[in-house]
Amino acid sequence: MNDSSAIRPKRVTFLIYLLPSVILFAFMVLVPVILAVRYSFFNWSGGPKMDFIGLENYMTLLTDSYFWNAFLNNLLIVFFSVFGQIGIAFVISIFLMSKVVKLKGFHRTVIFIPVVLSSVVIGFLWGMIYNQDAGMLNWFLQTIGLESWIKPWLDDPSLVMYSVTVPIVWQYIGFYLIIFLAAMQSINNEVYEMAELDGATGFKKMRYITLPLLSSTIKIAIMLCIAGNMKAFDSIFVMTGGGPGSSSTVMAQYAYDTSFKAYKLGYGSTISVGIMVLSVGLIIISQLFGGKNRA
Amino acid sequence: MKTEQEFSLNIMSLPSKPQFQNFIDAFEIGKMGTYFWNSAFVSLFTVIFTILFGFFTAYILARFKFPFRNVIYFMFLTGMLIPIHGLLIPIFIEFKALGLLNKHVTLIFPYVAFNLSMAIFLFENFIKTVPLDVEEAAVIDGSSSTNTVLRIVLPLCMPVISTAVILFFLGAWNEFPFALVLIESANLRTLPIGLTNFNGQYTANYTQMLAAMAIVVLPVIIVYLAFSKKVMQGMTAGAVKG
């Protein structure tokens, strides 16, 4: 960091530059975190009556099967996303880097489109695809003669989590694709040429050059994937609203339901704290795990 | 662009006669016009304030040493890690206590705050690459510090700012959970929330819904196709450097 006294503005100007962001940020991020912790100790439904109940909400949370079920649903999405998004994006990016594929820019642009779309729109689109009577998926299955595969994709409690995960995985493949492409383009071409001279084939080049050189990018991608999918909410909210029952409820959905449908704002705050702790914890764990691999 | 009847007969076929009644209905019955305006309003001001606040703060953070500099920098960085969905309920409580729910400006506060981390991160990195000599020369020539920042540093930062504008516009346009929780009045809803209206419990008018979706998606697609390089750069900038 350079510190030049010549260009240093006056004290007042200095503060005018700095303070609006700091105040707004504190107001929107730090204060809510503190509030969440504070209200998590109360039994409160939004009215003037607030009972301090100490750690009781936390005790409830620890044994709340709905919350942990929601957490498991989040983990399921994370699991499929790490393998689905990152895996598929990796494979596509290798194809796009190879000389076989034409119109690379076009493919890239098209694959990235879902990333910029609203998750709500994605949710609606897939809601239509899955629709039991008029949905495209069932229509397609019928057309190719697989009537027995026709299912109520979003109404079967044992299927619904997989059904809602597919759009989430599909939506963000483009995002990781761009990350991988950028990283692969930065790999020096000479490395591949050397390998080719030594007789390496396409798959070997991928396995022994691309993969190791991309390992740090892949780790970042996994971390982003975890962080991103812990907050999965929009498209599931639109597709199923967490149902049927609570079979597709994720943590954010559960906090929303508890706070705005059951009006338990105190417990809702406790869930919020739970979400923050679990998400940050998971990210830290994934980082530690990644760090070990590096050594 | 198909009629409801045609749609239910065969979803995949092309419309026999393209018609725009669904779009008209979407605007009239579904109030998409109002939502469109609300979304535009919120997105516009989110972008303006994020860039404004973010730029000046990033400038200070990039150029000067001062007490608590690292504390403040770290605070903004953690903003990229905190799962904002965990803040949904506490922010609702805070806004309720302050009487900030259900206003035209309500959504601008959280959107700007959540974008600030990214903005400051992007700008700070960029400003560091701008040579200091130019600014010093300007000051020696008698330019005031505000003048220097606005006339010299800001124009030099245009590439990264334009990326940020597109990025934050898309983010604000598509945002869903906060718009859902903080806005109750039907007249203040943004487009993504407006869309959920079409999904009634028992009736689902697919053709109207598709028309409404087209209205939501069209600006995004246009912006994206026009600036696809910048969009990709912006969205992955944090990742690649992180």
Coordinates of C-alpha atoms in Angstrom, one line a residue:
Chain A
M1 CA 0.0 0.0 0.0
N2 CA 1.3 3.4 -0.9
D3 CA 0.8 6.2 1.4
S4 CA 1.4 9.6 -0.1
S5 CA 0.8 12.6 2.0
A6 CA 0.6 14.8 -1.1
I7 CA -2.7 13.4 -2.2
R8 CA -4.1 12.8 1.2
P9 CA -7.5 14.6 1.4
K10 CA -8.6 16.8 4.3
R11 CA -9.9 15.0 7.3
V12 CA -13.5 15.8 6.6
T13 CA -13.3 14.7 3.0
F14 CA -11.6 11.6 4.1
L15 CA -14.4 10.7 6.4
I16 CA -17.1 11.6 3.8
Y17 CA -15.5 9.2 1.4
L18 CA -15.2 6.4 3.9
L19 CA -18.1 6.6 6.3
P20 CA -21.3 6.1 4.1
S21 CA -20.2 2.6 3.2
V22 CA -19.0 1.7 6.6
I23 CA -22.3 2.9 8.3
L24 CA -24.5 1.3 5.8
F25 CA -22.6 -2.0 5.9
A26 CA -22.7 -2.0 9.7
F27 CA -26.3 -1.2 9.7
M28 CA -27.3 -3.9 7.2
V29 CA -24.8 -6.7 8.1
L30 CA -23.3 -6.3 11.6
V31 CA -26.5 -5.0 13.4
P32 CA -28.6 -7.8 12.0
V33 CA -26.1 -10.4 13.1
I34 CA -26.1 -8.9 16.7
L35 CA -29.9 -8.7 16.6
A36 CA -30.2 -12.3 15.5
V37 CA -28.1 -13.4 18.4
R38 CA -30.0 -11.3 20.8
Y39 CA -33.5 -12.4 19.7
S40 CA -32.4 -16.0 19.6
F41 CA -32.6 -16.0 23.4
F42 CA -36.3 -14.9 23.4
N43 CA -39.6 -16.4 22.9
W44 CA -41.1 -13.8 20.7
S45 CA -43.8 -13.6 18.1
G46 CA -43.4 -10.1 16.9
G47 CA -45.6 -8.4 19.4
P48 CA -44.6 -6.4 22.5
K49 CA -44.5 -9.5 24.6
M50 CA -41.0 -11.0 24.8
D51 CA -39.9 -13.7 27.2
F52 CA -36.3 -14.2 27.9
I53 CA -35.8 -18.0 27.8
G54 CA -32.0 -18.2 27.7
L55 CA -30.6 -21.1 25.7
E56 CA -33.9 -22.9 25.4
N57 CA -34.3 -22.0 21.7
Y58 CA -30.9 -23.5 21.0
M59 CA -31.8 -26.7 22.9
T60 CA -34.9 -26.9 20.8
L61 CA -32.8 -26.3 17.6
L62 CA -30.4 -29.1 18.5
T63 CA -33.2 -31.6 18.7
D64 CA -35.4 -30.2 16.0
S65 CA -35.7 -32.9 13.4
Y66 CA -37.2 -30.5 10.8
F67 CA -34.1 -28.2 11.0
W68 CA -31.7 -31.1 10.7
N69 CA -33.7 -32.6 7.9
A70 CA -33.5 -29.2 6.1
F71 CA -29.8 -29.1 6.8
L72 CA -29.4 -32.6 5.2
N73 CA -31.4 -31.3 2.2
N74 CA -28.9 -28.5 1.9
L75 CA -26.0 -31.0 2.2
L76 CA -27.7 -33.1 -0.5
I77 CA -27.8 -30.1 -2.9
V78 CA -24.2 -29.3 -2.0
F79 CA -23.1 -32.9 -2.7
F80 CA -24.8 -33.1 -6.1
S81 CA -23.6 -29.6 -7.0
V82 CA -20.0 -30.3 -6.2
F83 CA -20.0 -33.3 -8.4
G84 CA -22.6 -32.2 -10.9
Q85 CA -21.7 -28.6 -11.5
I86 CA -18.0 -28.8 -11.1
G87 CA -17.7 -32.2 -12.8
I88 CA -19.8 -31.3 -15.8
A89 CA -18.3 -27.9 -16.1
F90 CA -14.8 -29.5 -16.0
V91 CA -15.7 -31.9 -18.8
I92 CA -17.3 -29.3 -21.0
S93 CA -14.4 -26.9 -20.5
I94 CA -12.0 -29.6 -21.6
F95 CA -14.1 -30.1 -24.8
L96 CA -14.2 -26.4 -25.4
M97 CA -10.4 -26.2 -25.0
S98 CA -9.8 -29.0 -27.4
K99 CA -9.5 -28.3 -31.1
V100 CA -12.5 -30.4 -32.1
V101 CA -15.2 -28.0 -31.1
K102 CA -16.2 -25.2 -33.3
L103 CA -18.0 -21.9 -32.4
K104 CA -16.5 -21.9 -28.9
G105 CA -17.7 -18.4 -28.1
F106 CA -21.2 -19.3 -29.0
H107 CA -21.2 -22.4 -26.7
R108 CA -19.8 -20.4 -23.9
T109 CA -22.4 -17.7 -24.2
V110 CA -25.3 -20.2 -24.4
I111 CA -24.1 -22.3 -21.4
F112 CA -23.7 -19.2 -19.3
I113 CA -27.2 -17.8 -20.0
P114 CA -28.9 -19.6 -17.1
V115 CA -26.5 -18.0 -14.6
V116 CA -27.8 -14.5 -15.4
L117 CA -31.4 -15.5 -15.2
S118 CA -33.4 -15.0 -12.1
S119 CA -33.7 -18.2 -10.0
V120 CA -37.4 -17.5 -9.8
V121 CA -37.7 -17.8 -13.6
I122 CA -35.6 -21.0 -13.5
G123 CA -37.9 -22.3 -10.8
F124 CA -41.0 -21.6 -12.9
L125 CA -39.5 -23.1 -16.0
W126 CA -38.6 -26.3 -14.3
G127 CA -41.9 -26.3 -12.5
M128 CA -43.5 -26.5 -15.9
I129 CA -41.1 -29.1 -17.1
Y130 CA -41.9 -31.3 -14.1
N131 CA -45.7 -30.7 -14.2
Q132 CA -47.5 -34.0 -13.9
D133 CA -50.2 -33.5 -16.5
A134 CA -48.8 -30.9 -18.9
G135 CA -45.1 -31.0 -18.2
M136 CA -42.5 -31.4 -20.9
L137 CA -40.7 -34.2 -19.1
N138 CA -43.6 -36.5 -18.9
W139 CA -44.7 -35.5 -22.4
F140 CA -41.2 -36.5 -23.6
L141 CA -41.2 -39.8 -21.7
Q142 CA -44.6 -40.6 -23.2
T143 CA -43.4 -39.7 -26.7
I144 CA -40.4 -42.0 -26.5
G145 CA -42.6 -44.8 -25.1
L146 CA -41.5 -44.9 -21.5
E147 CA -44.9 -44.4 -19.9
S148 CA -43.9 -46.3 -16.9
W149 CA -41.3 -43.7 -16.0
I150 CA -43.9 -41.0 -15.8
K151 CA -43.8 -39.7 -12.3
P152 CA -45.3 -36.8 -10.2
W153 CA -41.8 -35.4 -10.1
L154 CA -42.5 -32.6 -7.5
D155 CA -45.2 -34.4 -5.5
D156 CA -43.4 -37.5 -4.5
P157 CA -41.6 -37.0 -1.2
S158 CA -38.9 -39.4 -2.0
L159 CA -38.1 -37.9 -5.4
V160 CA -38.7 -34.2 -4.8
M161 CA -35.2 -33.4 -3.5
Y162 CA -33.6 -34.9 -6.6
S163 CA -36.0 -33.1 -8.8
V164 CA -35.3 -29.7 -7.3
T165 CA -31.6 -30.3 -7.3
V166 CA -31.3 -30.8 -11.1
P167 CA -32.3 -27.2 -12.0
I168 CA -29.9 -25.8 -9.4
V169 CA -27.1 -27.9 -10.8
W170 CA -28.0 -27.0 -14.3
Q171 CA -28.3 -23.3 -13.6
Y172 CA -24.7 -22.7 -12.4
I173 CA -22.7 -25.0 -14.7
G174 CA -21.9 -22.0 -16.9
F175 CA -20.4 -20.2 -13.9
Y176 CA -17.9 -22.8 -13.1
L177 CA -17.3 -23.4 -16.8
I178 CA -16.0 -19.8 -17.2
I179 CA -13.8 -20.2 -14.1
F180 CA -12.2 -23.3 -15.5
L181 CA -11.8 -21.9 -19.0
A182 CA -10.0 -18.9 -17.6
A183 CA -7.7 -21.1 -15.6
M184 CA -7.1 -23.5 -18.5
Q185 CA -6.2 -20.7 -20.8
S186 CA -3.6 -19.6 -18.4
I187 CA -1.8 -22.9 -18.6
N188 CA 1.3 -22.6 -20.7
N189 CA 0.9 -24.3 -24.1
E190 CA 4.5 -25.5 -24.0
V191 CA 3.6 -27.9 -21.2
Y192 CA 1.2 -29.7 -23.5
E193 CA 3.6 -29.7 -26.4
M194 CA 6.3 -31.3 -24.2
A195 CA 3.8 -33.9 -23.1
E196 CA 2.8 -34.6 -26.7
L197 CA 6.4 -35.1 -27.6
D198 CA 6.7 -37.6 -24.8
G199 CA 3.7 -39.4 -26.2
A200 CA 0.9 -38.3 -23.9
T201 CA -2.6 -38.8 -25.3
G202 CA -5.7 -36.7 -24.8
F203 CA -6.8 -38.4 -21.6
K204 CA -3.4 -38.6 -20.1
K205 CA -2.9 -34.9 -20.8
M206 CA -6.1 -34.2 -18.9
R207 CA -5.2 -36.5 -16.0
Y208 CA -1.6 -35.6 -15.5
I209 CA -1.4 -31.9 -16.6
T210 CA -4.7 -30.1 -16.6
L211 CA -6.1 -31.6 -13.4
P212 CA -3.1 -31.0 -11.2
L213 CA -2.5 -27.5 -12.5
L214 CA -6.1 -26.7 -11.9
S215 CA -6.3 -28.1 -8.4
S216 CA -6.3 -24.7 -6.7
T217 CA -9.0 -23.4 -9.0
I218 CA -11.1 -26.5 -8.3
K219 CA -10.7 -26.0 -4.6
I220 CA -12.0 -22.4 -4.9
A221 CA -14.8 -23.7 -7.1
I222 CA -15.8 -26.2 -4.4
M223 CA -15.8 -23.6 -1.8
L224 CA -18.0 -21.3 -3.9
C225 CA -20.2 -24.2 -4.6
I226 CA -20.7 -24.9 -0.9
A227 CA -21.3 -21.3 0.0
G228 CA -23.7 -20.8 -2.9
N229 CA -25.7 -23.9 -2.2
M230 CA -26.1 -23.4 1.5
K231 CA -28.4 -20.5 0.6
A232 CA -30.5 -22.4 -2.0
F233 CA -34.0 -21.0 -1.6
D234 CA -35.5 -19.1 -4.6
S235 CA -36.1 -21.8 -7.1
I236 CA -37.2 -24.4 -4.5
F237 CA -39.5 -21.9 -3.0
V238 CA -41.1 -21.4 -6.4
M239 CA -41.2 -25.0 -7.4
T240 CA -42.4 -26.7 -4.2
G241 CA -42.5 -24.2 -1.4
G242 CA -40.6 -26.8 0.6
G243 CA -43.3 -29.5 0.2
P244 CA -44.8 -31.9 0.0
G245 CA -44.8 -31.9 3.7
S246 CA -41.3 -30.8 4.6
S247 CA -39.5 -33.1 2.2
S248 CA -37.9 -30.4 0.1
T249 CA -37.5 -27.8 2.8
V250 CA -34.0 -26.2 3.0
M251 CA -32.7 -24.2 5.9
A252 CA -33.6 -20.8 4.5
Q253 CA -37.1 -22.0 3.7
Y254 CA -37.5 -23.4 7.2
A255 CA -36.3 -20.1 8.8
Y256 CA -38.8 -18.3 6.5
D257 CA -41.7 -20.6 7.4
T258 CA -41.0 -20.4 11.1
S259 CA -40.8 -16.7 11.1
F260 CA -43.5 -15.6 8.7
K261 CA -45.9 -18.5 8.7
A262 CA -45.7 -19.6 12.4
Y263 CA -44.7 -16.1 13.6
K264 CA -42.0 -17.5 15.9
L265 CA -39.5 -14.7 15.3
G266 CA -37.4 -15.6 18.3
Y267 CA -36.9 -19.2 17.1
G268 CA -36.6 -17.9 13.6
S269 CA -33.6 -15.9 14.8
T270 CA -32.1 -18.9 16.4
I271 CA -32.4 -20.8 13.1
S272 CA -30.7 -17.8 11.3
V273 CA -27.8 -18.1 13.8
G274 CA -27.8 -21.8 13.1
I275 CA -27.6 -21.2 9.3
M276 CA -24.7 -18.8 9.7
V277 CA -22.8 -21.0 12.0
L278 CA -23.3 -24.2 9.9
S279 CA -22.5 -22.4 6.6
V280 CA -19.3 -20.7 7.8
G281 CA -18.3 -23.9 9.6
L282 CA -18.7 -25.9 6.4
I283 CA -16.7 -23.4 4.4
I284 CA -13.9 -23.5 7.0
I285 CA -13.9 -27.3 7.1
S286 CA -13.7 -27.4 3.3
Q287 CA -10.8 -25.0 3.4
L288 CA -8.9 -27.0 6.0
F289 CA -9.5 -30.1 3.9
G290 CA -8.2 -28.3 0.8
G291 CA -5.2 -27.0 2.8
K292 CA -4.2 -30.5 3.8
N293 CA -4.2 -31.7 0.2
R294 CA -2.0 -28.9 -0.8
A295 CA 0.8 -29.9 1.5
Chain B
M1 CA -47.5 -16.3 -27.9
K2 CA -50.0 -19.1 -28.0
T3 CA -53.5 -19.2 -26.7
E4 CA -54.2 -21.1 -23.5
Q5 CA -56.2 -23.7 -25.5
E6 CA -53.5 -24.3 -28.0
F7 CA -51.0 -24.7 -25.2
S8 CA -52.9 -27.4 -23.5
L9 CA -53.3 -29.3 -26.7
N10 CA -49.7 -29.5 -27.5
I11 CA -47.0 -27.7 -25.6
M12 CA -44.2 -28.2 -28.0
S13 CA -45.8 -27.0 -31.2
L14 CA -45.2 -23.6 -32.6
P15 CA -48.1 -21.1 -32.3
S16 CA -50.4 -21.4 -35.3
K17 CA -51.0 -17.7 -35.1
P18 CA -48.7 -15.6 -33.0
Q19 CA -50.7 -13.3 -30.8
F20 CA -49.7 -10.8 -28.1
Q21 CA -52.8 -11.0 -26.0
N22 CA -50.8 -12.9 -23.3
F23 CA -48.4 -10.0 -23.0
I24 CA -51.2 -7.5 -22.8
D25 CA -52.9 -9.7 -20.1
A26 CA -49.7 -10.0 -18.2
F27 CA -49.3 -6.3 -18.1
E28 CA -53.0 -5.6 -17.3
I29 CA -54.1 -8.4 -15.1
G30 CA -50.7 -9.3 -13.6
K31 CA -49.7 -5.7 -13.0
M32 CA -46.4 -6.5 -14.7
G33 CA -46.1 -2.8 -15.7
T34 CA -46.0 -1.7 -12.0
Y35 CA -43.5 -4.4 -11.1
F36 CA -41.3 -3.6 -14.1
W37 CA -41.1 0.0 -12.9
N38 CA -40.4 -1.0 -9.3
S39 CA -37.7 -3.4 -10.4
A40 CA -36.2 -0.7 -12.6
F41 CA -36.3 1.8 -9.8
V42 CA -34.7 -0.4 -7.2
S43 CA -32.0 -1.7 -9.6
L44 CA -31.1 1.8 -10.8
F45 CA -30.6 3.2 -7.4
T46 CA -28.9 0.1 -6.1
V47 CA -26.3 0.4 -8.9
I48 CA -25.8 4.2 -8.4
F49 CA -25.3 4.0 -4.6
T50 CA -23.2 0.8 -4.7
I51 CA -20.8 2.3 -7.2
L52 CA -20.7 5.7 -5.5
F53 CA -20.1 4.4 -2.0
G54 CA -18.0 1.5 -3.1
F55 CA -15.7 3.6 -5.2
F56 CA -14.8 6.3 -2.7
T57 CA -14.4 3.8 0.1
A58 CA -12.2 1.6 -2.1
Y59 CA -10.2 4.6 -3.0
I60 CA -9.5 5.4 0.6
L61 CA -8.7 1.8 1.4
A62 CA -6.4 1.4 -1.5
R63 CA -4.4 4.6 -1.1
F64 CA -4.0 5.5 2.6
K65 CA -3.0 4.0 5.9
F66 CA -5.1 5.0 8.9
P67 CA -6.2 3.6 12.2
F68 CA -8.6 0.7 11.8
R69 CA -7.9 0.4 8.1
N70 CA -7.4 -3.3 8.3
V71 CA -10.4 -3.7 10.6
I72 CA -12.6 -2.0 8.1
Y73 CA -11.2 -3.9 5.1
F74 CA -11.6 -7.2 6.9
M75 CA -15.2 -6.3 7.8
F76 CA -16.1 -5.8 4.1
L77 CA -14.3 -9.0 3.2
T78 CA -16.3 -11.0 5.7
G79 CA -19.4 -9.6 4.0
M80 CA -18.6 -11.9 1.1
L81 CA -18.6 -14.9 3.4
I82 CA -21.6 -14.3 5.6
P83 CA -24.6 -16.2 4.2
I84 CA -27.0 -13.4 3.6
H85 CA -29.9 -15.7 3.8
G86 CA -29.2 -16.0 7.5
L87 CA -29.8 -12.3 7.8
L88 CA -33.2 -12.4 6.3
I89 CA -35.1 -12.6 9.5
P90 CA -33.0 -10.2 11.6
I91 CA -33.1 -7.6 8.8
F92 CA -36.9 -8.0 8.8
I93 CA -37.0 -7.4 12.5
E94 CA -34.6 -4.4 12.3
F95 CA -36.6 -2.8 9.4
K96 CA -39.9 -3.4 11.3
A97 CA -38.5 -1.6 14.4
L98 CA -37.4 1.3 12.2
G99 CA -40.5 1.5 10.1
L100 CA -38.6 0.8 7.0
L101 CA -40.7 -2.0 5.6
N102 CA -42.8 -1.5 2.6
K103 CA -41.3 1.6 1.1
H104 CA -40.1 2.3 -2.4
V105 CA -36.6 2.6 -1.0
T106 CA -36.7 -0.4 1.3
L107 CA -34.9 -2.9 -0.9
I108 CA -32.2 -0.5 -1.8
F109 CA -30.6 -0.6 1.6
P110 CA -29.9 -4.3 1.7
Y111 CA -29.0 -4.6 -1.9
V112 CA -26.4 -1.8 -1.7
A113 CA -24.9 -3.2 1.5
F114 CA -24.6 -6.7 0.1
N115 CA -23.0 -5.5 -3.1
L116 CA -20.6 -3.2 -1.3
S117 CA -18.2 -6.0 -0.4
M118 CA -17.9 -7.1 -4.0
A119 CA -17.6 -3.5 -5.2
I120 CA -14.9 -2.5 -2.7
F121 CA -13.0 -5.7 -3.5
L122 CA -13.1 -5.1 -7.2
F123 CA -12.4 -1.4 -7.1
E124 CA -9.7 -1.6 -4.4
N125 CA -7.8 -4.1 -6.5
F126 CA -8.1 -2.0 -9.6
I127 CA -7.2 1.3 -8.0
K128 CA -4.0 -0.2 -6.6
T129 CA -2.9 -0.8 -10.2
V130 CA -3.4 2.9 -11.1
P131 CA 0.0 4.7 -10.8
L132 CA 0.2 7.1 -8.0
D133 CA 2.3 9.6 -9.9
V134 CA -0.6 10.9 -11.9
E135 CA -2.5 11.9 -8.9
E136 CA 0.5 13.5 -7.2
A137 CA 1.2 15.5 -10.4
A138 CA -2.4 16.7 -10.4
V139 CA -2.2 17.8 -6.8
I140 CA 1.1 19.6 -7.3
D141 CA -0.5 21.4 -10.2
G142 CA -3.0 22.7 -7.7
S143 CA -6.0 20.3 -8.1
S144 CA -8.0 19.7 -4.9
S145 CA -8.1 16.1 -3.7
T146 CA -11.8 15.7 -4.5
N147 CA -11.2 17.1 -8.0
T148 CA -8.3 14.7 -8.5
V149 CA -10.4 11.7 -7.5
L150 CA -13.3 12.6 -9.7
R151 CA -11.3 13.8 -12.7
I152 CA -8.5 11.4 -12.8
V153 CA -9.0 8.2 -10.7
L154 CA -12.7 7.8 -11.6
P155 CA -12.2 7.9 -15.4
L156 CA -9.3 5.6 -15.2
C157 CA -11.5 3.1 -13.4
M158 CA -14.2 3.1 -16.0
P159 CA -13.5 -0.4 -17.2
V160 CA -14.0 -2.0 -13.9
I161 CA -16.9 0.3 -13.0
S162 CA -18.8 -0.7 -16.2
T163 CA -18.4 -4.3 -15.3
A164 CA -19.7 -3.6 -11.8
V165 CA -22.7 -1.7 -13.1
I166 CA -23.8 -4.7 -15.2
L167 CA -23.1 -7.1 -12.4
F168 CA -25.1 -5.2 -9.8
F169 CA -27.9 -4.4 -12.1
L170 CA -28.4 -8.1 -12.8
G171 CA -28.1 -9.0 -9.2
A172 CA -30.7 -6.4 -8.1
W173 CA -33.0 -7.3 -10.9
N174 CA -33.1 -11.0 -10.1
E175 CA -33.0 -10.8 -6.3
F176 CA -35.8 -12.7 -4.6
P177 CA -35.8 -13.5 -0.9
F178 CA -35.4 -10.0 0.4
A179 CA -38.0 -8.7 -2.0
L180 CA -40.3 -11.4 -0.7
V181 CA -39.8 -10.7 2.9
L182 CA -39.4 -6.9 3.1
I183 CA -42.2 -5.9 0.8
E184 CA -45.8 -6.7 1.5
S185 CA -47.7 -4.1 -0.5
A186 CA -48.8 -5.4 -3.9
N187 CA -47.9 -2.0 -5.5
L188 CA -44.3 -2.1 -4.5
R189 CA -43.4 -5.6 -5.5
T190 CA -40.5 -6.3 -7.9
L191 CA -40.7 -8.6 -11.0
P192 CA -39.6 -11.8 -9.4
I193 CA -42.2 -11.6 -6.7
G194 CA -44.8 -10.5 -9.2
L195 CA -44.1 -13.7 -11.1
T196 CA -45.1 -15.8 -8.2
N197 CA -48.6 -14.3 -8.4
F198 CA -49.2 -16.2 -11.6
N199 CA -48.7 -19.4 -9.7
G200 CA -52.1 -19.5 -8.0
Q201 CA -52.8 -22.5 -5.8
Y202 CA -55.4 -23.9 -8.1
T203 CA -55.1 -22.1 -11.3
A204 CA -52.0 -21.9 -13.4
N205 CA -52.3 -19.9 -16.6
Y206 CA -49.2 -21.1 -18.3
T207 CA -49.3 -19.0 -21.4
Q208 CA -49.7 -15.8 -19.4
M209 CA -47.0 -17.0 -17.0
L210 CA -44.7 -17.6 -19.9
A211 CA -45.4 -14.1 -21.2
A212 CA -44.7 -12.6 -17.8
M213 CA -41.5 -14.6 -17.6
A214 CA -40.5 -13.3 -21.0
I215 CA -41.0 -9.7 -19.6
V216 CA -38.7 -10.5 -16.7
V217 CA -36.0 -12.2 -18.7
L218 CA -35.9 -10.0 -21.8
P219 CA -33.9 -7.1 -20.2
V220 CA -31.5 -9.5 -18.7
I221 CA -30.9 -11.3 -21.9
I222 CA -30.4 -8.1 -23.8
V223 CA -27.9 -6.8 -21.3
Y224 CA -26.2 -10.1 -21.2
L225 CA -25.9 -10.6 -25.0
A226 CA -24.7 -7.0 -25.4
F227 CA -22.0 -7.3 -22.7
S228 CA -21.5 -11.0 -22.3
K229 CA -17.8 -10.7 -22.0
K230 CA -18.1 -8.2 -19.2
V231 CA -20.8 -10.2 -17.4
M232 CA -18.6 -13.3 -17.3
Q233 CA -15.6 -11.3 -16.3
G234 CA -17.5 -9.6 -13.5
M235 CA -19.2 -12.7 -12.1
T236 CA -16.1 -14.7 -11.9
A237 CA -13.7 -11.9 -10.9
G238 CA -14.1 -12.6 -7.2
A239 CA -13.6 -16.3 -7.7
V240 CA -10.5 -16.2 -9.8
K241 CA -8.7 -13.8 -7.5
G242 CA -10.0 -15.2 -4.3

